[in-house]
Coordinates of C-alpha atoms and ligand atoms in Angstrom, one line a residue:
M1 CA 78.3 119.2 103.3
E2 CA 78.2 116.6 106.0
I3 CA 80.7 113.9 105.5
S4 CA 80.9 111.4 108.3
R5 CA 84.6 111.1 108.9
R6 CA 83.8 108.9 111.9
S7 CA 82.1 106.4 109.6
F8 CA 84.9 106.8 107.1
L9 CA 87.4 105.7 109.8
E10 CA 85.3 103.4 111.9
G11 CA 83.2 101.8 109.2
A12 CA 86.0 99.7 107.8
I13 CA 87.0 98.4 111.2
A14 CA 83.5 97.6 112.2
A15 CA 83.0 95.7 109.0
G16 CA 86.2 93.8 109.6
G17 CA 87.3 95.2 106.3
T18 CA 90.4 97.1 105.4
V19 CA 91.2 100.0 107.7
A20 CA 97.8 99.6 106.3
L21 CA 124.1 92.0 98.0
G22 CA 125.4 90.4 95.7
A23 CA 124.9 86.8 96.5
L24 CA 127.7 86.3 99.0
A25 CA 127.4 82.7 100.1
G26 CA 130.0 82.1 102.7
C27 CA 131.6 85.5 102.1
S28 CA 133.5 87.1 104.9
P29 CA 134.1 90.8 105.3
Q30 CA 137.8 90.1 104.7
A31 CA 136.9 89.2 101.1
A32 CA 137.1 92.8 100.0
S33 CA 136.0 92.5 96.4
S34 CA 132.9 90.5 97.3
A35 CA 132.1 92.9 100.1
N36 CA 132.2 95.7 97.7
A37 CA 129.8 93.8 95.4
T38 CA 127.5 93.5 98.3
T39 CA 127.6 97.2 99.0
A40 CA 126.9 98.1 95.4
A41 CA 123.9 95.9 95.2
V42 CA 122.3 97.4 98.3
S43 CA 123.1 101.0 97.9
T44 CA 122.3 101.4 94.3
G45 CA 120.5 98.2 93.5
N46 CA 120.4 99.2 89.8
A47 CA 123.1 97.2 88.2
A48 CA 121.0 96.8 85.2
T49 CA 118.0 99.1 84.9
P50 CA 115.5 97.6 82.4
S51 CA 113.7 99.7 79.9
V52 CA 110.2 100.9 80.7
E53 CA 108.9 98.5 78.0
D54 CA 110.6 95.6 79.7
I55 CA 109.2 96.5 83.1
I56 CA 105.5 97.2 82.5
I57 CA 103.0 94.4 82.1
P58 CA 100.5 95.0 79.3
H59 CA 96.9 95.4 80.1
T60 CA 97.6 96.1 83.7
A61 CA 97.7 99.5 85.5
S62 CA 101.5 99.4 85.2
A63 CA 101.2 99.6 81.4
K64 CA 100.8 103.4 81.4
V65 CA 103.7 104.2 83.8
T66 CA 106.0 106.6 82.0
D67 CA 109.1 106.0 84.0
F68 CA 110.6 104.2 86.9
A69 CA 113.1 106.8 88.0
G70 CA 114.7 106.0 91.4
C71 CA 113.5 102.5 91.5
T72 CA 115.6 99.4 92.4
F73 CA 115.5 96.1 90.5
T74 CA 117.8 93.7 92.4
T75 CA 116.3 90.7 94.1
D76 CA 119.6 89.4 95.5
E77 CA 119.4 87.9 98.9
P78 CA 122.9 88.4 100.5
A79 CA 124.2 85.6 102.7
P80 CA 125.2 86.8 106.1
L81 CA 128.8 87.7 106.7
D82 CA 131.3 86.2 109.2
P83 CA 132.5 88.4 112.1
P84 CA 135.4 90.6 111.0
A85 CA 138.9 90.4 112.6
S86 CA 138.1 93.7 114.2
W87 CA 134.9 95.8 114.6
D88 CA 134.7 99.5 113.7
K89 CA 132.1 100.2 116.3
E90 CA 130.4 98.4 119.2
T91 CA 127.0 99.1 120.5
D92 CA 124.1 97.4 122.2
V93 CA 121.4 97.8 119.5
V94 CA 121.6 98.6 115.8
V95 CA 118.4 100.0 114.3
A96 CA 118.6 100.0 110.5
G97 CA 116.1 102.5 109.2
T98 CA 114.8 105.6 111.1
G99 CA 111.2 105.9 109.9
G100 CA 109.1 103.8 112.3
G101 CA 112.4 102.3 113.4
L102 CA 113.2 105.6 115.2
A103 CA 110.5 104.9 117.8
G104 CA 112.4 101.7 118.6
A105 CA 115.8 103.5 118.6
A106 CA 114.4 106.1 121.0
R107 CA 112.8 103.5 123.2
A108 CA 116.0 101.4 123.5
A109 CA 118.1 104.5 124.2
F110 CA 115.5 105.6 126.8
L111 CA 115.8 102.2 128.5
G112 CA 119.5 102.7 128.9
H113 CA 120.9 100.8 125.9
K114 CA 123.6 102.2 123.6
V115 CA 122.0 102.6 120.2
V116 CA 123.3 103.2 116.7
A117 CA 120.7 104.1 114.1
L118 CA 121.6 103.8 110.5
D119 CA 119.8 105.4 107.6
A120 CA 120.5 105.3 103.8
A121 CA 119.0 108.8 103.5
D122 CA 120.5 112.0 104.8
T123 CA 117.9 112.4 107.5
Y124 CA 115.5 110.5 109.7
G125 CA 111.8 109.9 109.2
G126 CA 111.5 107.9 106.0
T127 CA 108.1 107.4 104.6
S128 CA 106.7 107.5 108.1
K129 CA 107.0 111.3 108.3
S130 CA 105.0 111.6 105.1
A131 CA 102.0 109.7 106.4
C132 CA 98.8 111.7 106.3
L133 CA 96.6 109.7 108.6
Y134 CA 96.9 108.6 112.2
Y135 CA 98.0 105.9 114.5
T136 CA 95.1 103.5 114.8
T137 CA 94.7 102.8 118.5
T138 CA 92.1 102.9 121.2
G139 CA 91.9 103.4 124.9
T140 CA 94.8 105.9 125.1
R141 CA 94.6 108.5 127.7
C142 CA 93.6 111.3 125.3
Q143 CA 90.8 109.2 123.8
L144 CA 89.5 108.2 127.2
A145 CA 89.7 111.8 128.4
A146 CA 87.6 112.8 125.4
G147 CA 84.9 110.3 126.5
L148 CA 85.7 107.9 123.7
P149 CA 85.2 104.2 124.4
D150 CA 88.0 101.7 124.5
V151 CA 87.1 99.4 121.6
T152 CA 90.1 97.1 121.8
D153 CA 88.0 93.9 121.8
K154 CA 86.2 95.1 118.6
L155 CA 89.5 96.0 116.9
Q156 CA 91.1 92.7 117.9
A157 CA 88.2 90.7 116.5
A158 CA 88.1 92.7 113.3
L159 CA 91.8 92.3 112.8
E160 CA 91.8 88.6 113.5
K161 CA 89.2 88.2 110.9
S162 CA 91.5 89.7 108.3
Y163 CA 94.5 87.5 109.2
P164 CA 94.9 83.8 108.4
T165 CA 94.2 81.3 111.2
G166 CA 97.0 80.1 113.4
E167 CA 98.1 80.8 116.9
K168 CA 100.7 83.4 116.0
Y169 CA 98.5 86.1 114.7
P170 CA 96.0 86.7 117.6
K171 CA 99.0 87.1 120.0
F172 CA 100.8 89.3 117.6
I173 CA 97.7 91.5 117.1
A174 CA 97.1 91.7 120.9
N175 CA 100.7 92.7 121.5
C176 CA 100.5 95.4 118.8
L177 CA 97.3 96.8 120.1
Q178 CA 98.7 97.0 123.6
G179 CA 102.1 98.2 122.3
I180 CA 100.6 101.2 120.4
R181 CA 98.7 102.3 123.5
D182 CA 101.9 102.0 125.5
L183 CA 103.9 103.9 122.9
V184 CA 101.4 106.8 122.8
N185 CA 101.2 106.9 126.6
W186 CA 105.0 106.7 126.9
T187 CA 105.5 109.6 124.5
E188 CA 102.9 111.6 126.4
D189 CA 104.8 111.0 129.6
L190 CA 107.8 112.4 127.9
G191 CA 106.0 115.6 126.8
M192 CA 104.3 114.8 123.5
T193 CA 100.7 115.8 123.1
W194 CA 98.1 113.6 121.3
E195 CA 94.5 114.2 120.4
P196 CA 91.8 111.9 119.1
G197 CA 91.6 111.7 115.3
W198 CA 89.4 114.3 113.5
I199 CA 88.3 116.6 116.2
D200 CA 86.7 119.0 113.8
G201 CA 83.1 119.6 114.8
Q202 CA 81.8 116.9 117.0
Q203 CA 83.5 114.1 115.1
K204 CA 86.0 112.4 117.4
V205 CA 87.1 108.9 116.5
A206 CA 87.6 106.2 119.0
I207 CA 90.3 104.4 117.0
T208 CA 92.7 107.0 115.9
V209 CA 95.1 109.6 117.5
A210 CA 97.1 112.4 115.9
P211 CA 99.9 114.5 117.3
G212 CA 98.3 117.5 119.2
G213 CA 97.5 120.4 116.9
T214 CA 98.2 118.8 113.6
Q215 CA 94.7 118.4 112.2
E216 CA 93.6 122.0 111.9
G217 CA 92.2 123.2 108.6
G218 CA 92.3 119.7 107.1
N219 CA 96.0 119.9 106.5
S220 CA 97.2 116.3 106.6
Y221 CA 100.4 116.5 104.6
L222 CA 103.4 115.4 106.7
M223 CA 101.1 115.2 109.8
M224 CA 103.2 112.4 111.3
K225 CA 106.4 114.3 110.9
V226 CA 105.6 115.7 114.3
T227 CA 105.9 112.2 115.8
E228 CA 109.2 111.5 114.0
D229 CA 110.6 114.8 115.3
F230 CA 109.6 113.8 118.8
Y231 CA 111.3 110.4 118.5
D232 CA 114.4 112.2 117.2
K233 CA 114.4 114.5 120.2
I234 CA 114.2 111.6 122.6
F235 CA 116.8 109.5 120.7
K236 CA 119.3 112.3 120.9
Q237 CA 118.4 113.2 124.5
Y238 CA 119.2 109.7 125.6
G239 CA 122.5 109.4 123.8
G240 CA 121.5 107.7 120.5
E241 CA 123.9 108.0 117.6
Y242 CA 122.9 108.4 114.0
L243 CA 124.8 107.3 110.9
F244 CA 123.1 108.9 107.9
K245 CA 123.9 108.1 104.3
T246 CA 125.0 104.8 105.8
P247 CA 122.8 101.9 104.6
I248 CA 123.0 98.5 106.2
T249 CA 124.6 96.3 103.6
G250 CA 124.8 93.0 105.4
L251 CA 124.2 91.0 108.6
V252 CA 127.1 89.6 110.6
M253 CA 126.3 86.2 112.1
D254 CA 128.2 84.0 114.5
K255 CA 127.0 80.4 115.2
G256 CA 123.6 81.1 113.9
K257 CA 123.1 84.4 115.9
V258 CA 123.1 87.9 114.5
V259 CA 125.9 89.7 116.2
G260 CA 126.3 92.9 114.2
V261 CA 125.9 94.5 110.8
Q262 CA 127.9 95.7 107.9
A263 CA 127.0 99.2 106.8
T264 CA 128.5 101.2 104.0
P265 CA 128.8 105.0 104.3
E266 CA 128.2 106.8 101.0
G267 CA 131.4 106.8 99.0
A268 CA 133.4 104.9 101.6
D269 CA 134.4 101.3 102.5
P270 CA 132.0 99.1 104.5
I271 CA 132.2 99.3 108.3
Y272 CA 131.3 96.6 110.8
I273 CA 129.2 97.5 113.9
K274 CA 128.9 95.0 116.7
A275 CA 125.5 94.8 118.2
N276 CA 125.6 93.1 121.6
K277 CA 121.9 92.9 122.2
G278 CA 120.1 93.0 118.9
V279 CA 119.6 94.3 115.4
I280 CA 116.3 95.8 114.3
L281 CA 115.7 95.8 110.5
A282 CA 113.3 98.7 109.8
T283 CA 114.3 99.8 106.3
G284 CA 110.7 100.0 105.0
G285 CA 109.0 97.9 102.4
M286 CA 109.5 97.2 98.7
C287 CA 107.3 99.7 96.9
N288 CA 110.2 100.9 94.8
N289 CA 111.9 97.6 94.1
I290 CA 110.1 96.6 91.0
N291 CA 111.5 93.1 90.7
M292 CA 110.8 92.4 94.3
L293 CA 107.2 93.6 93.8
K294 CA 106.8 91.4 90.8
R295 CA 108.1 88.5 92.9
Y296 CA 106.5 89.0 96.3
C297 CA 103.7 91.5 95.7
P298 CA 102.6 91.1 92.1
D299 CA 99.1 92.3 92.7
G300 CA 100.4 95.6 94.0
F301 CA 102.5 96.2 90.9
E302 CA 100.0 95.1 88.4
T303 CA 97.0 97.0 89.8
S304 CA 98.7 100.3 90.9
M305 CA 99.5 103.3 88.7
V306 CA 101.9 104.9 91.1
S307 CA 103.6 104.5 94.5
N308 CA 104.6 107.4 96.7
A309 CA 106.5 105.5 99.3
G310 CA 109.8 107.0 98.2
T311 CA 112.9 105.7 96.6
Y312 CA 114.4 104.3 99.8
D313 CA 111.5 102.0 100.1
N314 CA 113.4 99.5 98.1
G315 CA 113.4 96.2 100.0
D316 CA 117.0 96.3 101.3
G317 CA 116.2 95.0 104.8
I318 CA 113.9 92.3 103.4
R319 CA 116.5 91.0 101.0
I320 CA 119.1 91.1 103.8
G321 CA 116.8 89.2 106.2
L322 CA 115.9 86.6 103.5
G323 CA 119.6 86.1 102.8
A324 CA 120.0 85.3 106.5
G325 CA 117.4 82.5 106.1
A326 CA 114.2 84.2 107.1
Q327 CA 110.8 83.1 105.9
L328 CA 108.6 85.4 103.9
D329 CA 105.2 86.4 105.2
G330 CA 102.4 88.6 103.9
Y331 CA 102.8 87.5 100.3
N332 CA 101.0 89.8 97.9
I333 CA 99.6 92.1 100.6
H334 CA 100.0 95.8 100.2
G335 CA 98.4 99.1 101.3
H336 CA 96.7 101.1 98.6
F337 CA 93.9 103.4 97.8
D338 CA 92.6 105.5 94.9
G339 CA 95.3 108.1 94.2
G340 CA 97.0 107.0 91.0
I341 CA 96.8 108.7 87.6
E342 CA 97.9 107.6 84.2
G343 CA 100.8 109.2 82.3
V344 CA 103.1 109.8 85.2
G345 CA 106.2 108.1 86.7
W346 CA 105.9 105.3 89.3
N347 CA 107.0 107.8 92.0
H348 CA 104.3 110.5 92.0
L349 CA 103.3 112.5 95.1
L350 CA 99.9 111.6 96.5
Y351 CA 99.4 115.3 97.2
A352 CA 100.2 116.4 93.7
A353 CA 97.4 118.6 92.4
D354 CA 96.7 116.3 89.4
I355 CA 96.0 113.4 91.7
Q356 CA 94.1 115.5 94.2
I357 CA 91.7 116.9 91.6
A358 CA 91.0 113.5 90.0
R359 CA 89.8 112.3 93.4
Q360 CA 87.2 115.0 93.9
P361 CA 83.5 114.1 93.7
W362 CA 83.1 114.5 89.9
L363 CA 81.5 112.1 87.5
Q364 CA 83.5 108.9 87.6
M365 CA 82.9 106.4 84.8
D366 CA 84.3 102.9 84.3
T367 CA 86.0 101.8 81.1
M368 CA 82.7 100.4 79.8
G369 CA 80.7 103.6 80.3
S370 CA 79.0 102.9 83.6
M371 CA 78.8 105.6 86.2
M372 CA 80.7 104.7 89.4
T373 CA 79.4 105.0 92.9
Y374 CA 81.6 107.6 94.5
S375 CA 82.8 106.8 98.0
I376 CA 85.1 108.2 100.6
A377 CA 84.1 105.6 103.2
G378 CA 87.3 103.5 103.6
Y379 CA 90.1 104.5 101.2
E380 CA 91.3 101.0 100.8
D381 CA 87.9 99.7 100.0
Y382 CA 87.4 102.2 97.2
G383 CA 90.9 101.5 96.0
D384 CA 90.1 97.8 96.0
M385 CA 87.0 98.4 93.9
I386 CA 89.0 100.3 91.3
R387 CA 91.8 97.6 91.3
K388 CA 89.2 95.1 90.4
M389 CA 87.8 97.1 87.5
P390 CA 88.9 96.4 83.9
E391 CA 92.4 97.8 83.5
S392 CA 92.2 98.9 87.2
K393 CA 91.0 102.3 86.4
V394 CA 88.0 104.7 86.1
Y395 CA 87.7 108.1 84.4
S396 CA 87.1 111.3 86.3
F397 CA 85.6 114.3 84.5
F398 CA 85.1 118.0 85.3
D399 CA 84.6 121.1 83.3
A400 CA 85.8 124.7 83.0
N401 CA 84.2 125.6 86.3
W402 CA 86.4 123.3 88.3
E403 CA 87.9 126.0 90.4
K404 CA 84.6 127.5 91.4
Y405 CA 83.2 124.0 92.3
C406 CA 86.3 122.9 94.1
A407 CA 85.9 125.9 96.5
N408 CA 83.1 124.0 98.1
F409 CA 84.6 120.6 98.3
V410 CA 86.1 119.9 101.7
L411 CA 87.1 116.2 101.7
P412 CA 89.1 114.5 104.4
M413 CA 92.8 114.2 104.5
C414 CA 94.8 113.7 101.3
R415 CA 91.6 114.4 99.2
N416 CA 91.4 117.8 100.8
L417 CA 92.7 120.2 98.1
T418 CA 95.9 122.0 99.1
K419 CA 95.1 125.7 99.7
P420 CA 97.2 128.7 100.6
D421 CA 95.3 129.4 103.9
M422 CA 96.0 125.9 105.3
P423 CA 97.6 126.1 108.8
N424 CA 100.7 124.3 109.8
Q425 CA 102.4 124.6 106.4
D426 CA 105.8 125.0 108.1
R427 CA 106.0 121.2 108.4
W428 CA 105.9 120.9 104.6
G429 CA 109.4 122.3 104.4
G430 CA 108.7 123.7 101.0
L431 CA 108.0 120.3 99.6
L432 CA 104.5 121.0 98.5
D433 CA 102.9 123.9 96.4
N434 CA 100.3 125.3 98.7
D435 CA 97.9 126.0 95.9
Y436 CA 96.5 123.0 94.1
R437 CA 95.3 125.2 91.2
N438 CA 98.9 125.7 90.0
G439 CA 99.4 122.0 89.7
V440 CA 96.1 121.5 87.9
N441 CA 96.9 124.2 85.4
D442 CA 100.3 122.8 84.8
A443 CA 98.9 119.3 84.2
I444 CA 96.3 120.7 81.8
E445 CA 99.1 122.6 79.9
Q446 CA 101.3 119.6 79.8
G447 CA 98.5 117.4 78.6
R448 CA 98.4 115.0 81.5
I449 CA 94.9 116.2 82.1
K450 CA 93.1 115.7 78.8
Q451 CA 90.6 118.3 77.4
G452 CA 88.0 118.7 74.7
D453 CA 85.4 121.2 73.7
T454 CA 82.8 118.4 73.6
P455 CA 82.4 115.2 75.5
E456 CA 83.2 113.3 72.3
E457 CA 86.4 115.3 71.7
L458 CA 87.5 114.7 75.2
A459 CA 86.7 111.0 74.8
E460 CA 89.0 110.9 71.8
Q461 CA 91.8 112.4 73.8
L462 CA 91.4 109.8 76.4
G463 CA 91.1 106.9 73.9
V464 CA 87.6 106.1 75.0
D465 CA 84.5 105.4 72.8
P466 CA 82.9 108.9 72.4
T467 CA 79.4 107.4 72.9
L468 CA 80.3 106.2 76.3
V469 CA 81.4 109.6 77.5
K470 CA 78.5 111.4 75.9
N471 CA 76.0 109.1 77.5
A472 CA 77.7 109.3 80.9
F473 CA 77.7 113.1 80.8
K474 CA 74.0 113.0 80.0
K475 CA 73.3 110.6 82.9
W476 CA 75.3 112.8 85.2
N477 CA 73.6 116.0 84.2
D478 CA 70.2 114.4 84.6
M479 CA 71.2 113.3 88.1
V480 CA 72.4 116.8 88.9
A481 CA 69.2 118.3 87.6
S482 CA 67.2 116.0 89.8
G483 CA 69.1 117.3 92.8
D484 CA 69.5 113.7 94.2
G485 CA 72.8 112.0 93.8
T486 CA 72.4 109.5 96.7
A487 CA 72.0 106.5 94.3
Y488 CA 75.7 107.1 93.3
G489 CA 77.0 108.3 96.7
Y490 CA 77.0 112.0 96.0
E491 CA 76.1 114.7 98.6
A492 CA 73.7 117.3 97.3
D493 CA 76.2 120.1 97.2
W494 CA 78.7 118.0 95.2
L495 CA 76.3 118.1 92.3
H496 CA 77.5 120.4 89.5
P497 CA 76.5 120.1 85.9
L498 CA 79.1 119.3 83.2
D499 CA 78.0 122.0 80.9
T500 CA 80.9 124.5 80.3
P501 CA 83.7 123.6 77.9
P502 CA 86.5 122.8 77.9
Y503 CA 85.8 119.5 79.5
Y504 CA 88.6 117.8 81.3
G505 CA 89.2 114.1 82.1
Q506 CA 91.8 111.8 83.6
A507 CA 92.2 108.1 84.2
L508 CA 92.2 107.5 88.0
G509 CA 93.6 104.4 89.5
V510 CA 95.3 103.0 92.5
M511 CA 98.3 104.3 94.5
M512 CA 100.3 101.8 96.5
Y513 CA 101.6 103.4 99.7
S514 CA 103.1 100.4 101.5
T515 CA 103.9 96.7 101.1
R516 CA 103.2 94.2 103.8
S517 CA 105.1 91.3 102.3
G518 CA 108.3 91.0 104.4
L519 CA 110.2 89.0 106.9
S520 CA 108.2 86.5 109.0
I521 CA 108.2 87.6 112.6
N522 CA 106.8 86.1 115.8
E523 CA 104.6 88.1 118.2
N524 CA 107.8 89.7 119.7
L525 CA 109.0 90.9 116.3
Q526 CA 111.8 88.4 116.2
V527 CA 112.6 87.2 112.7
V528 CA 111.6 83.6 112.0
S529 CA 113.8 81.4 109.8
E530 CA 112.6 79.0 107.1
S531 CA 113.0 76.2 109.7
G532 CA 110.4 77.9 111.9
A533 CA 113.0 78.8 114.6
V534 CA 113.7 82.3 115.7
I535 CA 117.0 83.8 114.3
P536 CA 118.6 85.0 117.5
G537 CA 119.5 88.7 117.7
L538 CA 117.4 89.7 114.7
Y539 CA 114.1 91.7 114.8
A540 CA 112.1 93.2 111.9
A541 CA 109.8 96.1 112.2
G542 CA 107.5 98.2 110.0
M543 CA 107.1 97.3 106.4
T544 CA 110.3 95.2 106.6
S545 CA 108.2 92.7 108.6
G546 CA 105.6 90.6 106.8
R547 CA 101.9 90.7 107.8
P548 CA 99.4 88.7 105.9
G549 CA 96.3 90.6 107.3
T550 CA 94.4 92.6 104.8
S551 CA 93.5 95.2 107.5
P552 CA 96.3 97.5 108.4
L553 CA 97.0 96.7 112.0
C554 CA 97.6 100.0 114.0
G555 CA 97.6 101.8 110.6
D556 CA 100.8 101.2 108.7
V557 CA 102.5 104.2 110.1
G558 CA 101.4 103.3 113.6
Y559 CA 102.5 99.7 113.2
A560 CA 105.9 100.8 111.9
A561 CA 106.6 102.7 115.2
T562 CA 104.8 100.3 117.4
S563 CA 106.6 97.2 116.1
A564 CA 110.0 98.9 116.6
F565 CA 109.0 100.0 120.0
L566 CA 108.0 96.4 120.9
A567 CA 111.2 95.1 119.5
A568 CA 113.1 97.5 121.7
N569 CA 111.1 96.4 124.7
H570 CA 111.8 92.7 123.9
I571 CA 115.5 93.4 123.6
D572 CA 115.5 95.2 126.9
K573 CA 113.8 92.3 128.7
N574 CA 115.7 89.5 127.0
A575 CA 119.2 90.7 126.2
Ligands
LIG601 C1 102.2 110.1 101.2 C2 102.0 108.9 102.1 C3 100.9 108.9 103.0 C4 100.7 107.8 103.8 N1 99.7 107.9 104.6 C5 99.5 106.9 105.5 C6 98.5 107.0 106.4 O1 97.8 108.0 106.4 N2 98.3 106.0 107.3 C7 99.1 104.9 107.3 O2 99.0 104.1 108.2 N3 100.1 104.8 106.5 C8 100.3 105.8 105.6 N4 101.4 105.7 104.7 C9 102.2 104.5 104.8 C10 103.1 104.6 106.0 O3 103.6 105.9 106.2 C11 104.3 103.7 105.8 O4 103.9 102.4 105.3 C12 105.1 103.5 107.0 O5 105.3 104.7 107.7 C13 106.4 102.8 106.7 O6 107.2 102.8 107.9 P1 108.6 102.0 107.9 O7 109.3 102.3 109.2 O8 108.4 100.6 107.6 O9 109.4 102.7 106.7 P2 110.0 104.1 106.6 O10 109.2 105.1 107.4 O11 110.1 104.4 105.1 O12 111.4 104.0 107.2 C14 112.4 103.2 106.6 C15 113.7 104.0 106.7 O13 114.8 103.1 106.3 C16 115.7 103.8 105.5 N5 116.4 102.8 104.7 C17 116.1 102.2 103.5 N6 117.1 101.4 103.1 C18 118.0 101.4 104.1 C19 119.2 100.7 104.3 N7 119.7 99.8 103.5 N8 119.9 100.9 105.5 C20 119.4 101.9 106.4 N9 118.3 102.6 106.2 C21 117.6 102.3 105.1 C22 114.9 104.8 104.7 O14 115.6 105.8 104.3 C23 113.8 105.2 105.8 O15 114.3 106.3 106.5 C24 101.6 106.8 103.8 C25 102.7 106.8 103.0 C26 102.9 107.8 102.1 C27 104.1 107.8 101.2

């Protein structure tokens, strides 16, 4: 099977398409009861968890979500706090959030600044360590050494096309494209190894890099954990201090300038940390704050079946920044691709076997019985197509021979079925079953994957008109018999007849992996207020910052690290 991963990764770029506190107005930290209210709203955010029926929106993809466990619902935008009578800690830079933010924390520490890094979780890495793709960059040393061209101009042009007009965005894009190259080269100077994306066979990609040695055997799960581990090493080596289980719960401002933060260690009273040079908000996006999604990213909520960004991706930093007077940017923009299924909770792992199998090159049929064109060229494009289908879903069908057929499917990245012989499993830390077959069998047993002894019986289980499924099976089997699936995007060796009961089927939809609606920033990652002026002392990075481009600048995981790195550089030059 010859899949062009190069075209998968480069096609989208070339086409210019998609490549991802309690309201405390005037409250001071001395007002203990109010401060506690602030803390509660940020750290739990679940004062009143609505019922599933109240959350979902009928006739959208959200309608079939079974639960919203771990989600946050508050939309409060806490007003900044006045400086306390005495600070609990004093530092140069506070970085709130240690996913992509950790690159900024490490960089600031490396540049000689005293840094405190806060995280609500009990460890670093956030969603960033889960990412399965690459940093999107070009012209780095490892790419040039591999003979790959520097296509910065092409990237810049394609990205600009996906952003609104205005002087801010071209400068911002240019800074990020330079910044990610600098970040990769900087880490390389410090001992990290990088390699061009997808180096299997002859397919090297001019616009992506991966940590050295992470791509073997098509194992992409937690690929970017290697990068986070490296930032952690540098951060500690240069004297950085972590405070885990200590979410930021407020900004402290003095005469319009951010001068520190309030943070609240788990089970303890709030503490106040003075930040003499700057605060970087990098707490992620809002994939798991349902009411924020409905407010700022409604398309994402209404057309996705799941998100797997993790429960800490709950909008804290964005709400805190909005409370300090920031503008919102990137309204309704989010990262997504096919990778949702019906009948599961909002938080469902992308690598779960029931999602992986639904994404294989089986017959896919829309809700009106038409056969879909299967595509792996540009995840977001395919996800976009499904989002726009009726009810934002298609059906995926296979038969009793799925295991035999799957043995020959080798699709890129998260579509690549998880197998016991995959290398580099140590980085999974036991989080993933290494045999997709277990999960598929469980899902069949639990009825999440529907089955029937005839196409019609299966259709009934899925709630679909039996004639549609019967006709689609016939059309598929005729295509398989012809040996030519190109009209529908199928490689020759993907073609297997649907002829052995039981037949299986699932509704496949969209998975939202990031939100890009967040705090408005200028080209230096400084947060911009509703008046259009910069809020001194305040930076936003990663998914906390808003980006209205539909193309994921640097890749979302690359952008998260790069933006924090750039913020650290700006603090260094301007503090
Ligand atoms: C399975 C999966 C695969 C993905 N694959 C890709 C991919 O291939 N390519 C790509 O570009 N993108 C991918 N993404 C998306 C990408 O990884 C994320 O969008 C990006 O890494 C987010 O970075 P971030 O720094 O904004 O947030 P995070 O990395 O999530 O970091 C935010 C941190 O802030 C912490 N936090 C939250 N609230 C607070 C608070 N109040 N105070 C302090 N800390 C707080 C969190 O615990 C977390 O550690 C994927 C995502 C997932 C889930």
